[in-house]
Tab-separated table of C-alpha atoms and ligand atoms in Angstrom:
chain	number	residue	atom	x	y	z
A	1	MET	CA	-21.184	-5.505	1.266
A	2	LYS	CA	-18.361	-3.240	2.394
A	3	LYS	CA	-16.033	-1.408	0.016
A	4	LEU	CA	-12.257	-1.715	-0.033
A	5	LEU	CA	-10.070	0.749	-1.913
A	6	LEU	CA	-6.984	-1.242	-2.969
A	7	THR	CA	-4.239	0.889	-4.477
A	8	GLY	CA	-1.047	-0.043	-6.313
A	9	PHE	CA	1.694	1.967	-8.003
A	10	GLU	CA	3.062	2.392	-11.480
A	11	PRO	CA	6.710	1.368	-12.258
A	12	PHE	CA	9.475	3.637	-10.879
A	13	LEU	CA	13.263	4.040	-10.750
A	14	LYS	CA	14.969	0.844	-11.945
A	15	PHE	CA	11.836	-1.238	-11.452
A	16	THR	CA	10.402	-1.528	-14.958
A	17	VAL	CA	7.397	-3.542	-13.772
A	18	ASN	CA	5.397	-2.896	-10.616
A	19	PRO	CA	3.659	-6.100	-9.489
A	20	THR	CA	1.206	-4.082	-7.375
A	21	MET	CA	-0.259	-2.559	-10.538
A	22	LYS	CA	-1.266	-5.908	-12.036
A	23	ILE	CA	-2.608	-7.157	-8.687
A	24	VAL	CA	-4.959	-4.221	-8.165
A	25	GLU	CA	-6.119	-4.402	-11.779
A	26	GLU	CA	-6.866	-8.122	-11.448
A	27	LEU	CA	-8.555	-7.899	-8.034
A	28	HIS	CA	-10.696	-4.906	-9.077
A	29	GLY	CA	-14.366	-5.952	-8.920
A	30	GLU	CA	-13.678	-9.146	-6.914
A	31	THR	CA	-15.421	-9.895	-3.645
A	32	ILE	CA	-13.076	-11.075	-0.872
A	33	GLY	CA	-14.566	-11.776	2.556
A	34	ASN	CA	-17.038	-8.975	3.257
A	35	TYR	CA	-15.374	-6.581	0.825
A	36	LYS	CA	-15.912	-5.595	-2.768
A	37	VAL	CA	-12.526	-4.492	-4.126
A	38	TYR	CA	-12.053	-1.186	-5.946
A	39	GLY	CA	-8.574	-1.239	-7.498
A	40	GLU	CA	-6.756	1.961	-8.470
A	41	VAL	CA	-3.181	2.640	-9.622
A	42	LEU	CA	-1.395	5.695	-8.212
A	43	PRO	CA	1.422	7.707	-9.825
A	44	VAL	CA	4.924	7.682	-8.337
A	45	ASP	CA	4.782	11.455	-7.915
A	46	PHE	CA	5.157	13.281	-4.602
A	47	ALA	CA	3.074	16.204	-5.864
A	48	SER	CA	-0.036	14.266	-6.936
A	49	SER	CA	-0.137	10.777	-5.370
A	50	GLY	CA	-1.691	11.951	-2.088
A	51	SER	CA	-4.377	14.098	-3.721
A	52	LYS	CA	-5.203	11.301	-6.196
A	53	LEU	CA	-5.591	8.852	-3.311
A	54	LEU	CA	-7.876	11.266	-1.451
A	55	ALA	CA	-9.915	11.813	-4.640
A	56	HIS	CA	-10.454	8.033	-4.902
A	57	ILE	CA	-11.525	7.960	-1.249
A	58	GLU	CA	-14.006	10.822	-1.838
A	59	LYS	CA	-15.454	9.087	-4.908
A	60	ILE	CA	-15.581	5.461	-3.732
A	61	LYS	CA	-16.299	6.169	-0.049
A	62	PRO	CA	-14.548	2.963	1.038
A	63	ASP	CA	-14.919	1.332	4.444
A	64	ALA	CA	-11.211	0.479	4.374
A	65	VAL	CA	-8.092	1.347	2.370
A	66	ILE	CA	-5.178	-0.978	1.705
A	67	SER	CA	-2.335	0.470	-0.340
A	68	LEU	CA	0.255	-1.807	-1.893
A	69	GLY	CA	3.813	-1.013	-2.912
A	70	LEU	CA	6.786	-2.864	-4.238
A	71	ALA	CA	9.730	-3.286	-1.864
A	72	GLY	CA	12.347	-4.488	-4.356
A	73	GLY	CA	14.817	-6.574	-2.358
A	74	ARG	CA	12.475	-7.761	0.400
A	75	SER	CA	11.633	-11.451	0.385
A	76	LYS	CA	8.472	-11.398	2.538
A	77	ILE	CA	5.043	-9.802	2.499
A	78	THR	CA	5.404	-6.941	4.969
A	79	PRO	CA	2.405	-5.053	6.374
A	80	GLU	CA	3.748	-1.706	7.564
A	81	ARG	CA	3.315	-0.603	11.182
A	82	ILE	CA	3.688	3.177	10.849
A	83	ALA	CA	3.834	6.078	8.387
A	84	ILE	CA	6.023	9.077	9.266
A	85	ASN	CA	5.732	12.759	8.335
A	86	VAL	CA	8.831	12.811	6.109
A	87	LYS	CA	9.509	13.068	2.387
A	88	ASP	CA	13.060	12.196	1.423
A	89	GLY	CA	14.821	10.032	-1.081
A	90	ASP	CA	15.275	9.286	-4.751
A	91	ALA	CA	13.627	11.314	-7.493
A	92	ASP	CA	10.037	10.356	-8.303
A	93	ASN	CA	8.784	9.761	-11.863
A	94	GLU	CA	8.371	13.533	-12.375
A	95	GLY	CA	11.896	14.348	-11.177
A	96	ASN	CA	10.877	15.725	-7.736
A	97	LYS	CA	13.510	14.861	-5.142
A	98	PRO	CA	12.532	16.164	-1.694
A	99	THR	CA	15.118	16.170	1.079
A	100	ASP	CA	14.083	16.125	4.760
A	101	GLU	CA	10.678	17.685	4.011
A	102	VAL	CA	7.454	17.210	5.955
A	103	ILE	CA	4.444	15.733	4.139
A	104	LEU	CA	1.918	17.892	6.015
A	105	LYS	CA	2.821	20.775	8.354
A	106	GLU	CA	-0.441	20.260	10.250
A	107	GLY	CA	-0.027	16.470	10.509
A	108	ASN	CA	1.256	14.375	13.393
A	109	ASP	CA	4.825	13.030	13.347
A	110	GLY	CA	3.466	9.598	12.539
A	111	TYR	CA	0.329	7.483	12.312
A	112	PHE	CA	0.063	3.793	13.096
A	113	SER	CA	-1.648	1.487	10.608
A	114	THR	CA	-5.206	0.697	11.651
A	115	LEU	CA	-5.205	-2.592	9.716
A	116	PRO	CA	-4.970	-5.884	11.661
A	117	ILE	CA	-1.296	-6.269	10.705
A	118	ARG	CA	-0.509	-9.027	13.234
A	119	ASP	CA	-3.496	-11.105	12.044
A	120	MET	CA	-2.413	-10.565	8.446
A	121	VAL	CA	1.084	-11.872	9.186
A	122	ASN	CA	-0.270	-14.830	11.172
A	123	GLN	CA	-2.734	-15.808	8.453
A	124	LEU	CA	-0.116	-15.457	5.719
A	125	GLN	CA	2.288	-17.685	7.608
A	126	ALA	CA	-0.469	-20.217	8.360
A	127	SER	CA	-1.108	-20.370	4.605
A	128	GLY	CA	2.587	-21.004	3.927
A	129	PHE	CA	3.636	-17.513	2.838
A	130	PRO	CA	6.669	-15.757	4.411
A	131	ALA	CA	5.481	-12.577	6.130
A	132	ALA	CA	6.557	-10.133	8.830
A	133	ILE	CA	5.497	-6.758	10.199
A	134	SER	CA	7.767	-3.995	8.895
A	135	ASN	CA	8.592	-1.108	11.208
A	136	SER	CA	9.498	1.300	8.426
A	137	ALA	CA	7.751	2.071	5.154
A	138	GLY	CA	10.723	4.283	4.221
A	139	THR	CA	10.363	7.950	3.259
A	140	TYR	CA	9.530	7.583	-0.432
A	141	LEU	CA	6.129	7.357	-2.148
A	142	CYS	CA	4.798	4.381	-0.215
A	143	ASN	CA	5.235	6.111	3.120
A	144	ASN	CA	3.761	9.266	1.550
A	145	VAL	CA	0.555	7.528	0.445
A	146	MET	CA	0.220	5.582	3.704
A	147	TYR	CA	0.648	8.817	5.667
A	148	MET	CA	-1.946	10.706	3.605
A	149	ALA	CA	-4.596	7.981	3.995
A	150	LEU	CA	-4.023	7.703	7.743
A	151	TYR	CA	-3.991	11.486	8.207
A	152	PHE	CA	-7.302	11.755	6.349
A	153	ALA	CA	-8.872	8.914	8.329
A	154	HIS	CA	-7.558	10.295	11.630
A	155	GLU	CA	-8.981	13.757	10.909
A	156	PHE	CA	-12.213	12.986	9.076
A	157	GLN	CA	-13.112	9.279	9.051
A	158	PRO	CA	-11.850	7.507	12.142
A	159	ASN	CA	-13.817	4.344	11.331
A	160	MET	CA	-12.110	3.869	7.949
A	161	LYS	CA	-9.289	1.359	8.464
A	162	CYS	CA	-6.155	2.212	6.515
A	163	GLY	CA	-2.672	0.957	6.001
A	164	PHE	CA	0.024	-0.231	3.692
A	165	ILE	CA	1.543	-3.547	2.622
A	166	HIS	CA	4.895	-3.823	0.872
A	167	ILE	CA	5.337	-6.854	-1.365
A	168	PRO	CA	8.411	-8.462	-2.970
A	169	ALA	CA	9.208	-8.416	-6.680
A	170	SER	CA	7.411	-10.729	-9.096
A	171	HIS	CA	9.466	-13.159	-11.200
A	172	GLU	CA	8.723	-10.966	-14.234
A	173	LEU	CA	10.376	-7.971	-12.556
A	174	ALA	CA	13.256	-10.003	-11.088
A	175	ILE	CA	14.230	-11.339	-14.506
A	176	GLN	CA	14.472	-7.781	-15.841
A	177	HIS	CA	16.156	-6.390	-12.727
A	178	GLY	CA	18.632	-9.205	-12.207
A	179	GLY	CA	19.389	-8.892	-8.490
A	180	ILE	CA	16.330	-9.174	-6.232
A	181	PRO	CA	14.345	-12.030	-4.661
A	182	SER	CA	10.996	-12.747	-6.262
A	183	TRP	CA	7.656	-14.509	-5.912
A	184	SER	CA	5.227	-15.782	-8.528
A	185	HIS	CA	2.510	-13.334	-9.459
A	186	GLU	CA	-0.124	-15.856	-8.338
A	187	ASP	CA	1.428	-16.164	-4.850
A	188	LEU	CA	1.662	-12.370	-4.503
A	189	LYS	CA	-1.973	-11.999	-5.496
A	190	LYS	CA	-3.104	-14.813	-3.194
A	191	SER	CA	-1.199	-13.172	-0.319
A	192	VAL	CA	-2.990	-9.882	-0.877
A	193	SER	CA	-6.321	-11.769	-0.830
A	194	ILE	CA	-5.331	-13.382	2.481
A	195	CYS	CA	-4.629	-9.934	3.937
A	196	ILE	CA	-8.077	-8.754	2.820
A	197	GLU	CA	-9.645	-11.864	4.395
A	198	ALA	CA	-7.782	-11.066	7.636
A	199	LEU	CA	-9.225	-7.550	7.541
A	200	SER	CA	-12.674	-8.964	6.920
A	201	SER	CA	-12.516	-11.498	9.748
A	202	ASP	CA	-11.227	-8.801	12.128
A	203	GLU	CA	-14.636	-7.067	12.073
B	301	LIG	N1	7.248	1.264	-4.008
B	301	LIG	C1	7.863	2.514	-3.652
B	301	LIG	C2	7.048	3.569	-4.335
B	301	LIG	C3	6.196	2.863	-5.318
B	301	LIG	C4	6.290	1.441	-4.962
B	301	LIG	O1	5.625	0.517	-5.450
B	301	LIG	C5	8.103	2.708	-2.171
B	301	LIG	O2	8.345	1.707	-1.472
B	301	LIG	O3	8.077	3.832	-1.670
């Protein structure tokens, strides 16, 4: 049985609930395809999210890493194509607000996801779930975590597949927020399972 590190994030900014947190907690310990899922929640903190992710990788020694993040306002499941070496944007939960900074001086400008993102989108659509590849993970925490995982894999563990999937708001969050499209929690969770199955059948 292979190991999958599945990460989510805590709530941030005006998003009082982060659906990725509940998904990784609920899928933790499940077996999906060839993978046993190890779920972990990361802080929305530029200073510590990358090192926490790498600490989970060191401890769990996963065969693959899928990180999840909320994209409040998107209406589809969107596997990300690329992470870029930029930190910029709103303040994180600790009040850090980087502007035009690099994530790692020694890192490449960008790293492409090594997940089967096209298969994920195709399998989601075949199961009736709206999905599309996204060509930008932004420059906030989600891009930061995706970049750190791909940098680490590129440098030290080229066989460890890594990447990031943004998901829409849950109904629970949308009711509190008031202005974003939403999916049921069950559909979001099922979609993440389909992405893991796509990863599994890619091997
Ligand atoms: N989404 C944010 C950070 C945490 C999350 O779930 C992002 O898209 O960067």
